[in-house]
């Protein structure tokens, strides 16, 4: 197993085991250029708990080994979503790690302190890892995530060093997913309000106009398959 696969798949397996998720879909992915197998699109879920989407795309000829995990909590839940991406592109690694807030962070300080402040030490320690350089993301992409997001390119040693950071984020998120977010930190946000915000947030987050990676996915998988993957990410756990 490649190092990039190990980071993401290890996270997927840990989440699935802790939350008792079951695989409900597994679709092989093939190259739009020559029909060769390039990866898999999987969905694991448990009603009322979480829905996890995992996508892998590996093309040796391009030096690409990409693995993506998004774990979504129910639409009416205030528990943040979780994501980790791990990529090997040519000689360089990259990763993206975050919990995505379900309410406006600027207007809900108690929520931020409960769900995100506990990640501060892990975030700071990651900033001290040798071999990491910031990834180039647009301001819109940063705005759609949290202030605790980590998005970096890495050499092999630096990439190996972030395994502990990913585990810290994952385990904190799992504690939130299991225990929930107390009403006292939500300032009345609940139900339809949370679900409506989640739908708008996901539509923006996976908008090809916001994230240029979808143009590359279109070329590799074809526009129709790429659109189905995006649809899975915007609707997982919502239907």
XYZ file of N, CA, C and O in Angstrom, residues 37-209:
692
model
N -8.678 0.702 -15.374
C -9.114 0.969 -13.997
C -8.197 1.987 -13.325
O -6.972 1.908 -13.448
N -8.800 2.946 -12.622
C -7.998 3.972 -11.955
C -8.340 4.136 -10.483
O -7.626 4.831 -9.756
N -9.423 3.513 -10.016
C -9.741 3.696 -8.608
C -11.122 3.201 -8.252
O -11.691 2.331 -8.931
N -11.671 3.781 -7.185
C -12.969 3.337 -6.686
C -13.671 4.493 -5.991
O -13.032 5.390 -5.434
N -14.982 4.469 -6.057
C -15.849 5.435 -5.364
C -16.711 4.630 -4.396
O -17.545 3.833 -4.819
N -16.487 4.820 -3.097
C -17.191 4.048 -2.075
C -18.016 4.967 -1.182
O -17.613 6.097 -0.908
N -19.143 4.449 -0.707
C -19.954 5.141 0.291
C -20.224 4.171 1.429
O -20.692 3.045 1.203
N -19.924 4.601 2.647
C -20.201 3.822 3.842
C -21.110 4.664 4.732
O -20.936 5.885 4.821
N -22.077 4.034 5.378
C -23.035 4.842 6.125
C -23.680 4.047 7.256
O -23.657 2.804 7.276
N -24.262 4.801 8.169
C -25.138 4.273 9.209
C -26.164 5.350 9.481
O -25.797 6.490 9.821
N -27.429 5.029 9.307
C -28.484 6.028 9.429
C -28.420 6.750 10.764
O -28.281 6.121 11.822
N -28.511 8.080 10.686
C -28.536 8.889 11.894
C -27.187 9.101 12.542
O -27.090 9.775 13.574
N -26.118 8.562 11.929
C -24.782 8.685 12.540
C -23.829 9.409 11.597
O -23.308 10.480 11.924
N -23.572 8.849 10.434
C -22.635 9.463 9.491
C -22.731 8.767 8.149
O -23.199 7.626 8.051
N -22.289 9.468 7.127
C -22.124 8.894 5.779
C -20.745 9.295 5.289
O -20.403 10.477 5.290
N -19.952 8.328 4.896
C -18.565 8.568 4.505
C -18.397 8.271 3.022
O -18.806 7.221 2.539
N -17.790 9.215 2.307
C -17.484 9.044 0.893
C -15.973 8.955 0.739
O -15.238 9.831 1.210
N -15.520 7.886 0.092
C -14.101 7.692 -0.174
C -13.905 7.555 -1.677
O -14.624 6.790 -2.342
N -12.955 8.285 -2.214
C -12.660 8.227 -3.639
C -11.152 8.078 -3.821
O -10.376 8.865 -3.265
N -10.752 7.084 -4.601
C -9.331 6.921 -4.925
C -9.156 7.009 -6.434
O -10.005 6.552 -7.202
N -8.056 7.633 -6.843
C -7.697 7.725 -8.262
C -6.184 7.565 -8.369
O -5.434 8.391 -7.848
N -5.762 6.496 -9.038
C -4.341 6.203 -9.164
C -3.996 5.969 -10.631
O -4.598 5.095 -11.273
N -3.065 6.768 -11.148
C -2.615 6.626 -12.540
C -1.092 6.658 -12.523
O -0.478 7.724 -12.392
N -0.488 5.484 -12.636
C 0.966 5.404 -12.539
C 1.650 6.220 -13.625
O 2.702 6.820 -13.395
N 1.059 6.264 -14.812
C 1.684 6.995 -15.920
C 1.807 8.488 -15.625
O 2.704 9.163 -16.128
N 0.885 9.004 -14.803
C 0.917 10.424 -14.429
C 1.636 10.655 -13.101
O 1.792 11.791 -12.667
N 2.028 9.558 -12.436
C 2.610 9.695 -11.110
C 1.594 10.161 -10.089
O 1.935 10.848 -9.117
N 0.310 9.782 -10.285
C -0.771 10.253 -9.418
C -1.289 9.130 -8.536
O -1.608 8.040 -9.019
N -1.401 9.412 -7.243
C -2.026 8.489 -6.298
C -2.825 9.349 -5.316
O -2.272 9.909 -4.371
N -4.128 9.465 -5.568
C -4.976 10.410 -4.838
C -6.051 9.665 -4.058
O -6.723 8.774 -4.604
N -6.243 10.054 -2.794
C -7.229 9.421 -1.919
C -7.957 10.511 -1.138
O -7.318 11.386 -0.541
N -9.289 10.452 -1.138
C -10.102 11.489 -0.511
C -11.158 10.853 0.382
O -11.831 9.899 -0.015
N -11.314 11.406 1.565
C -12.336 10.959 2.509
C -13.110 12.172 3.012
O -12.512 13.140 3.487
N -14.433 12.106 2.900
C -15.324 13.062 3.553
C -16.305 12.265 4.399
O -16.998 11.381 3.881
N -16.368 12.572 5.679
C -17.328 11.934 6.580
C -18.352 12.990 6.996
O -18.001 13.993 7.622
N -19.614 12.754 6.618
C -20.679 13.722 6.834
C -21.594 13.267 7.967
O -22.037 12.120 7.992
N -21.886 14.184 8.878
C -22.877 13.922 9.915
C -24.263 14.249 9.367
O -24.389 14.884 8.315
N -25.344 13.823 10.033
C -26.688 14.034 9.495
C -27.004 15.508 9.252
O -26.417 16.392 9.882
N -27.925 15.802 8.327
C -28.204 17.188 7.963
C -28.672 18.056 9.121
O -28.399 19.258 9.136
N -29.362 17.468 10.090
C -29.858 18.267 11.215
C -28.927 18.219 12.420
O -29.288 18.637 13.520
N -27.699 17.722 12.216
C -26.706 17.651 13.291
C -25.801 18.870 13.260
O -25.494 19.406 12.186
N -25.336 19.303 14.421
C -24.376 20.401 14.500
C -22.937 19.899 14.536
O -22.002 20.705 14.540
N -22.749 18.577 14.564
C -21.401 18.019 14.575
C -20.724 18.339 13.241
O -21.294 18.086 12.179
N -19.532 18.910 13.267
C -18.843 19.233 12.007
C -18.656 17.997 11.132
O -18.631 16.861 11.617
N -18.539 18.221 9.836
C -18.094 17.164 8.939
C -16.572 17.040 9.072
O -15.897 17.936 9.576
N -16.039 15.915 8.589
C -14.599 15.648 8.669
C -14.070 15.327 7.284
O -14.728 14.643 6.498
N -12.869 15.798 6.988
C -12.252 15.439 5.715
C -10.746 15.285 5.836
O -10.099 15.987 6.618
N -10.222 14.350 5.067
C -8.790 14.253 4.862
C -8.539 13.789 3.435
O -9.211 12.876 2.955
N -7.659 14.476 2.744
C -7.180 14.077 1.423
C -5.696 13.768 1.543
O -4.972 14.450 2.279
N -5.232 12.781 0.800
C -3.798 12.509 0.745
C -3.433 12.175 -0.694
O -4.094 11.360 -1.333
N -2.390 12.836 -1.188
C -2.060 12.750 -2.607
C -0.549 12.615 -2.794
O 0.236 13.280 -2.110
N -0.179 11.762 -3.734
C 1.177 11.742 -4.258
C 1.081 12.145 -5.720
O 0.405 11.482 -6.518
N 1.711 13.245 -6.067
C 1.719 13.733 -7.445
C 3.164 13.920 -7.863
O 3.840 14.849 -7.403
N 3.643 13.010 -8.708
C 5.063 13.030 -9.043
C 5.883 12.702 -7.810
O 5.578 11.752 -7.085
N 6.889 13.511 -7.502
C 7.721 13.223 -6.333
C 7.199 13.851 -5.044
O 7.800 13.675 -3.985
N 6.094 14.582 -5.118
C 5.643 15.369 -3.971
C 4.322 14.855 -3.408
O 3.421 14.449 -4.153
N 4.217 14.892 -2.082
C 2.981 14.561 -1.389
C 2.207 15.847 -1.087
O 2.764 16.955 -1.086
N 0.923 15.667 -0.799
C 0.100 16.776 -0.334
C -1.017 16.202 0.529
O -1.411 15.043 0.375
N -1.508 17.014 1.443
C -2.640 16.576 2.257
C -3.499 17.777 2.626
O -3.047 18.922 2.620
N -4.742 17.478 2.938
C -5.730 18.468 3.348
C -6.514 17.840 4.481
O -6.983 16.703 4.374
N -6.650 18.559 5.593
C -7.265 18.011 6.801
C -8.102 19.081 7.463
O -7.636 20.206 7.667
N -9.345 18.743 7.834
C -10.174 19.756 8.491
C -11.433 19.139 9.075
O -11.848 18.038 8.709
N -12.040 19.885 9.989
C -13.417 19.711 10.415
C -14.174 20.918 9.881
O -13.697 22.047 9.997
N -15.349 20.691 9.293
C -16.091 21.777 8.652
C -17.253 22.203 9.532
O -18.144 21.401 9.836
N -17.268 23.467 9.971
C -18.308 23.914 10.900
C -19.700 23.851 10.287
O -19.874 24.047 9.083
N -20.694 23.621 11.127
C -22.078 23.516 10.683
C -22.892 24.769 10.993
O -24.074 24.843 10.629
N -22.286 25.717 11.695
C -22.908 27.013 11.949
C -21.877 28.088 11.646
O -20.702 27.796 11.426
N -22.309 29.334 11.620
C -21.405 30.453 11.348
C -20.409 30.603 12.498
O -20.807 30.970 13.613
N -19.115 30.340 12.270
C -18.152 30.426 13.379
C -18.057 31.829 13.975
O -17.861 31.972 15.184
N -18.195 32.857 13.131
C -18.047 34.214 13.619
C -19.138 34.653 14.569
O -18.971 35.635 15.304
N -20.268 33.932 14.558
C -21.387 34.315 15.418
C -21.680 33.274 16.496
O -22.677 33.379 17.203
N -20.802 32.273 16.614
C -21.055 31.177 17.564
C -19.760 30.776 18.261
O -19.209 29.697 18.027
N -19.271 31.659 19.133
C -17.979 31.430 19.785
C -17.994 30.180 20.656
O -17.017 29.420 20.683
N -19.088 29.930 21.369
C -19.145 28.752 22.227
C -19.034 27.472 21.397
O -18.404 26.493 21.817
N -19.630 27.477 20.218
C -19.529 26.325 19.312
C -18.087 26.138 18.857
O -17.571 25.016 18.840
N -17.428 27.226 18.486
C -16.029 27.160 18.069
C -15.171 26.599 19.196
O -14.316 25.717 18.976
N -15.385 27.076 20.398
C -14.576 26.612 21.529
C -14.807 25.135 21.821
O -13.886 24.418 22.227
N -16.031 24.679 21.617
C -16.324 23.275 21.901
C -15.788 22.353 20.810
O -15.194 21.310 21.113
N -15.970 22.734 19.551
C -15.670 21.824 18.440
C -14.271 21.983 17.852
O -13.726 21.024 17.295
N -13.692 23.195 17.977
C -12.453 23.468 17.246
C -11.264 23.837 18.129
O -10.131 23.430 17.820
N -11.474 24.581 19.183
C -10.350 24.990 20.028
C -9.522 23.799 20.520
O -8.283 23.907 20.613
N -10.136 22.627 20.818
C -9.318 21.480 21.233
C -8.314 21.007 20.176
O -7.399 20.248 20.499
N -8.462 21.466 18.930
C -7.520 21.085 17.871
C -6.312 22.013 17.796
O -5.395 21.777 17.004
N -6.293 23.060 18.601
C -5.276 24.100 18.448
C -3.858 23.575 18.637
O -2.944 23.956 17.897
N -3.645 22.729 19.624
C -2.294 22.197 19.860
C -1.828 21.359 18.671
O -0.686 21.499 18.206
N -2.708 20.498 18.166
C -2.336 19.663 17.016
C -2.061 20.529 15.797
O -1.122 20.265 15.034
N -2.853 21.581 15.620
C -2.651 22.494 14.492
C -1.303 23.196 14.609
O -0.544 23.291 13.636
N -0.976 23.675 15.794
C 0.290 24.377 16.005
C 1.481 23.447 15.819
O 2.494 23.822 15.215
N 1.375 22.234 16.330
C 2.466 21.271 16.202
C 2.702 20.900 14.742
O 3.853 20.718 14.313
N 1.622 20.816 13.961
C 1.786 20.521 12.536
C 2.564 21.625 11.834
O 3.334 21.361 10.902
N 2.378 22.858 12.290
C 3.092 23.973 11.691
C 4.589 23.928 11.927
O 5.340 24.646 11.253
N 5.036 23.099 12.846
C 6.458 22.979 13.157
C 7.118 21.780 12.468
O 8.317 21.546 12.631
N 6.362 21.025 11.693
C 6.911 19.851 11.026
C 7.781 20.277 9.850
O 7.356 21.056 8.994
N 9.003 19.775 9.826
C 9.889 20.050 8.698
C 9.378 19.340 7.446
O 8.816 18.245 7.512
N 9.583 19.977 6.315
C 9.214 19.353 5.059
C 7.824 19.681 4.564
O 7.390 19.143 3.546
N 7.101 20.571 5.271
C 5.771 20.988 4.834
C 5.833 22.398 4.257
O 6.511 23.269 4.800
N 5.098 22.627 3.182
C 4.943 23.967 2.626
C 3.460 24.190 2.352
O 2.745 23.248 1.968
N 2.957 25.415 2.547
C 1.521 25.662 2.369
C 1.055 25.360 0.949
O 1.750 25.653 -0.030
N -0.123 24.757 0.847
C -0.735 24.523 -0.459
C -1.310 25.829 -0.995
O -1.595 26.763 -0.229
N -1.477 25.890 -2.293
C -2.017 27.097 -2.925
C -3.525 26.931 -3.108
O -3.980 26.267 -4.043
N -4.289 27.515 -2.208
C -5.742 27.486 -2.275
C -6.265 28.906 -2.420
O -5.642 29.856 -1.941
N -7.417 29.037 -3.046
C -8.009 30.364 -3.201
C -8.604 30.832 -1.874
O -8.877 30.032 -0.976
N -8.837 32.120 -1.785
C -9.469 32.674 -0.586
C -10.863 32.103 -0.399
O -11.319 31.885 0.732
N -11.569 31.842 -1.484
C -12.903 31.258 -1.361
C -12.832 29.853 -0.760
O -13.671 29.482 0.070
N -11.845 29.077 -1.175
C -11.700 27.741 -0.602
C -11.413 27.807 0.893
O -11.995 27.049 1.680
N -10.528 28.711 1.297
C -10.244 28.859 2.729
C -11.495 29.289 3.489
O -11.765 28.809 4.595
N -12.273 30.187 2.915
C -13.455 30.708 3.600
C -14.494 29.619 3.860
O -15.218 29.661 4.862
N -14.551 28.636 2.992
C -15.556 27.584 3.125
C -15.174 26.524 4.152
O -15.999 25.674 4.496
N -13.946 26.563 4.632
C -13.487 25.577 5.595
C -13.347 26.237 6.973
O -13.982 27.243 7.239
N -12.532 25.670 7.854
C -12.367 26.256 9.184
C -10.987 26.880 9.326
O -10.080 26.626 8.517
N -10.825 27.682 10.374
C -9.528 28.301 10.653
C -8.498 27.273 11.104
O -7.308 27.590 11.195
N -8.935 26.054 11.380
C -8.026 24.982 11.807
C -7.646 24.068 10.646
O -6.998 23.047 10.845
N -8.026 24.443 9.435
C -7.682 23.612 8.281
C -6.170 23.561 8.093
O -5.477 24.571 8.223
N -5.678 22.399 7.715
C -4.289 22.202 7.322
C -4.288 21.753 5.871
O -4.960 20.777 5.519
N -3.561 22.446 5.034
C -3.458 22.097 3.619
C -2.025 22.374 3.198
O -1.618 23.531 3.079
N -1.252 21.321 2.979
C 0.179 21.474 2.723
C 0.674 20.499 1.663
O 0.126 19.413 1.495
N 1.736 20.891 1.002
C 2.557 19.968 0.249
C 3.622 19.445 1.202
O 3.940 20.092 2.205
N 4.208 18.294 0.862
C 5.145 17.687 1.814
C 6.150 16.804 1.099
O 5.844 16.203 0.060
N 7.350 16.727 1.684
C 8.268 15.672 1.261
C 7.889 14.412 2.035
O 6.977 14.425 2.871
N 8.565 13.306 1.762
C 8.142 12.041 2.364
C 8.230 12.064 3.883
O 7.307 11.604 4.581
N 9.310 12.607 4.434
C 9.453 12.638 5.882
C 8.378 13.518 6.513
O 7.799 13.170 7.555
N 8.118 14.673 5.896
C 7.079 15.545 6.418
C 5.712 14.896 6.349
O 4.902 15.022 7.276
N 5.445 14.173 5.262
C 4.159 13.507 5.109
C 3.984 12.416 6.164
O 2.901 12.280 6.752
N 5.026 11.657 6.408
C 4.940 10.630 7.454
C 4.649 11.264 8.817
O 3.912 10.697 9.631
N 5.192 12.446 9.042
C 5.038 13.093 10.341
C 3.615 13.585 10.597
O 3.248 13.808 11.760
N 2.817 13.765 9.528
C 1.458 14.272 9.744
C 0.468 13.168 10.087
O -0.687 13.464 10.416
N 0.889 11.913 10.070
C -0.029 10.842 10.448
C -0.589 11.073 11.847
O -1.779 10.842 12.104
N 0.260 11.522 12.763
C -0.200 11.777 14.124
C -1.187 12.926 14.191
O -2.148 12.892 14.975
N -0.978 13.945 13.366
C -1.904 15.073 13.324
C -3.265 14.624 12.815
O -4.307 15.000 13.363
N -3.260 13.827 11.752
C -4.518 13.320 11.211
C -5.253 12.484 12.258
O -6.476 12.608 12.432
N -4.525 11.666 12.997
C -5.153 10.855 14.046
C -5.761 11.726 15.139
O -6.849 11.426 15.649
N -5.087 12.824 15.486
C -5.612 13.721 16.521
C -6.913 14.379 16.062
O -7.887 14.451 16.827
N -6.944 14.856 14.832
C -8.171 15.459 14.288
C -9.279 14.402 14.204
O -10.431 14.661 14.572
N -8.917 13.241 13.675
C -9.905 12.159 13.523
C -10.514 11.757 14.856
O -11.741 11.643 14.992
N -9.679 11.572 15.875
C -10.184 11.112 17.159
C -11.036 12.180 17.850
O -12.030 11.858 18.508
N -10.651 13.446 17.697
C -11.491 14.512 18.245
C -12.842 14.525 17.539
O -13.891 14.637 18.188
N -12.822 14.405 16.202
C -14.084 14.392 15.468
C -14.942 13.195 15.885
O -16.169 13.323 16.048
N -14.341 12.037 16.060
C -15.099 10.863 16.477
C -15.758 11.070 17.836
O -16.896 10.646 18.053
N -15.070 11.752 18.735
C -15.685 12.021 20.033
C -16.902 12.926 19.883
O -17.924 12.741 20.573
N -16.837 13.888 18.967
C -17.987 14.749 18.710
C -19.114 13.953 18.044
O -20.299 14.133 18.377
N -18.755 13.087 17.098
C -19.764 12.304 16.401
C -20.496 11.360 17.345
O -21.704 11.124 17.201
N -19.781 10.833 18.328
C -20.381 9.901 19.285
C -21.177 10.648 20.360
O -22.307 10.269 20.708
N -20.613 11.721 20.887
C -21.228 12.422 22.025
C -22.190 13.524 21.602
O -23.021 13.965 22.404
N -22.066 14.006 20.359
C -22.900 15.106 19.915
C -22.385 16.446 20.398
O -21.391 16.537 21.120
N -23.074 17.510 19.989
C -22.740 18.872 20.402
C -23.848 19.367 21.319
O -25.019 19.343 20.940
N -23.526 19.794 22.523
C -24.579 20.207 23.474
C -25.357 21.422 22.978
O -24.795 22.332 22.363
N -26.641 21.429 23.246
C -27.502 22.530 22.814
C -27.030 23.871 23.344
O -27.225 24.903 22.688
N -26.376 23.852 24.493
C -26.005 25.111 25.141
C -25.008 25.910 24.309
O -24.904 27.131 24.464
N -24.279 25.268 23.401
C -23.292 25.986 22.586
C -23.839 26.359 21.210
O -23.110 26.918 20.387
N -25.121 26.069 20.956
C -25.667 26.255 19.612
C -26.495 27.519 19.449
O -26.873 27.863 18.324
N -26.827 28.192 20.520
C -27.594 29.442 20.442
C -28.861 29.262 19.619
O -29.226 30.119 18.809
N -29.524 28.125 19.806
C -30.815 27.896 19.170
C -30.776 27.273 17.795
O -31.819 26.912 17.243
N -29.598 27.146 17.178
C -29.512 26.544 15.841
C -29.880 25.064 15.910
O -29.354 24.327 16.746
N -30.785 24.641 15.058
C -31.215 23.244 15.086
C -31.999 22.918 13.821
O -32.342 23.793 13.029
N -32.256 21.611 13.643
C -33.177 21.112 12.647
C -33.034 21.679 11.260
O -31.991 21.557 10.605
N -34.126 22.281 10.774
C -34.180 22.766 9.405
C -33.113 23.819 9.128
O -32.563 23.886 8.020
N -32.795 24.645 10.116
C -31.779 25.690 9.931
C -30.419 25.065 9.627
O -29.702 25.502 8.714
N -30.056 24.029 10.382
C -28.781 23.347 10.155
C -28.775 22.634 8.800
O -27.786 22.673 8.070
N -29.876 21.987 8.472
C -29.951 21.246 7.215
C -29.869 22.179 6.009
O -29.204 21.869 5.012
N -30.538 23.323 6.097
C -30.508 24.275 4.992
C -29.107 24.831 4.788
O -28.618 24.946 3.654
N -28.444 25.189 5.892
C -27.077 25.704 5.779
C -26.154 24.636 5.201
O -25.287 24.935 4.374
N -26.341 23.388 5.623
C -25.479 22.309 5.144
C -25.619 22.130 3.634
O -24.620 21.934 2.926
N -26.845 22.201 3.139
C -27.060 22.046 1.698
C -26.366 23.161 0.923
O -25.713 22.911 -0.100
N -26.473 24.392 1.410
C -25.834 25.515 0.726
C -24.316 25.399 0.804
O -23.598 25.673 -0.166
N -23.830 24.987 1.971
C -22.383 24.879 2.172
C -21.780 23.825 1.251
O -20.768 24.052 0.577
N -22.402 22.659 1.199
C -21.857 21.594 0.355
C -21.931 21.963 -1.124
O -21.026 21.634 -1.907
N -23.008 22.637 -1.526
C -23.123 23.055 -2.922
C -21.984 23.984 -3.309
O -21.456 23.919 -4.427
N -21.584 24.857 -2.388
C -20.468 25.766 -2.652
C -19.136 25.035 -2.585
O -18.253 25.235 -3.431
N -18.984 24.171 -1.605
C -17.707 23.488 -1.382
C -17.310 22.621 -2.571
O -16.132 22.558 -2.942
N -18.290 21.962 -3.190
C -17.996 21.044 -4.297
C -18.352 21.653 -5.655
O -18.542 20.938 -6.629
N -18.407 22.961 -5.703
C -18.670 23.683 -6.946
C -17.392 23.712 -7.789
O -16.343 24.167 -7.322
N -17.441 23.240 -9.021
C -16.242 23.272 -9.860
C -15.674 24.663 -10.075
O -14.477 24.803 -10.361
N -16.503 25.694 -9.957
C -16.011 27.058 -10.097
C -15.176 27.481 -8.882
O -14.399 28.434 -8.967
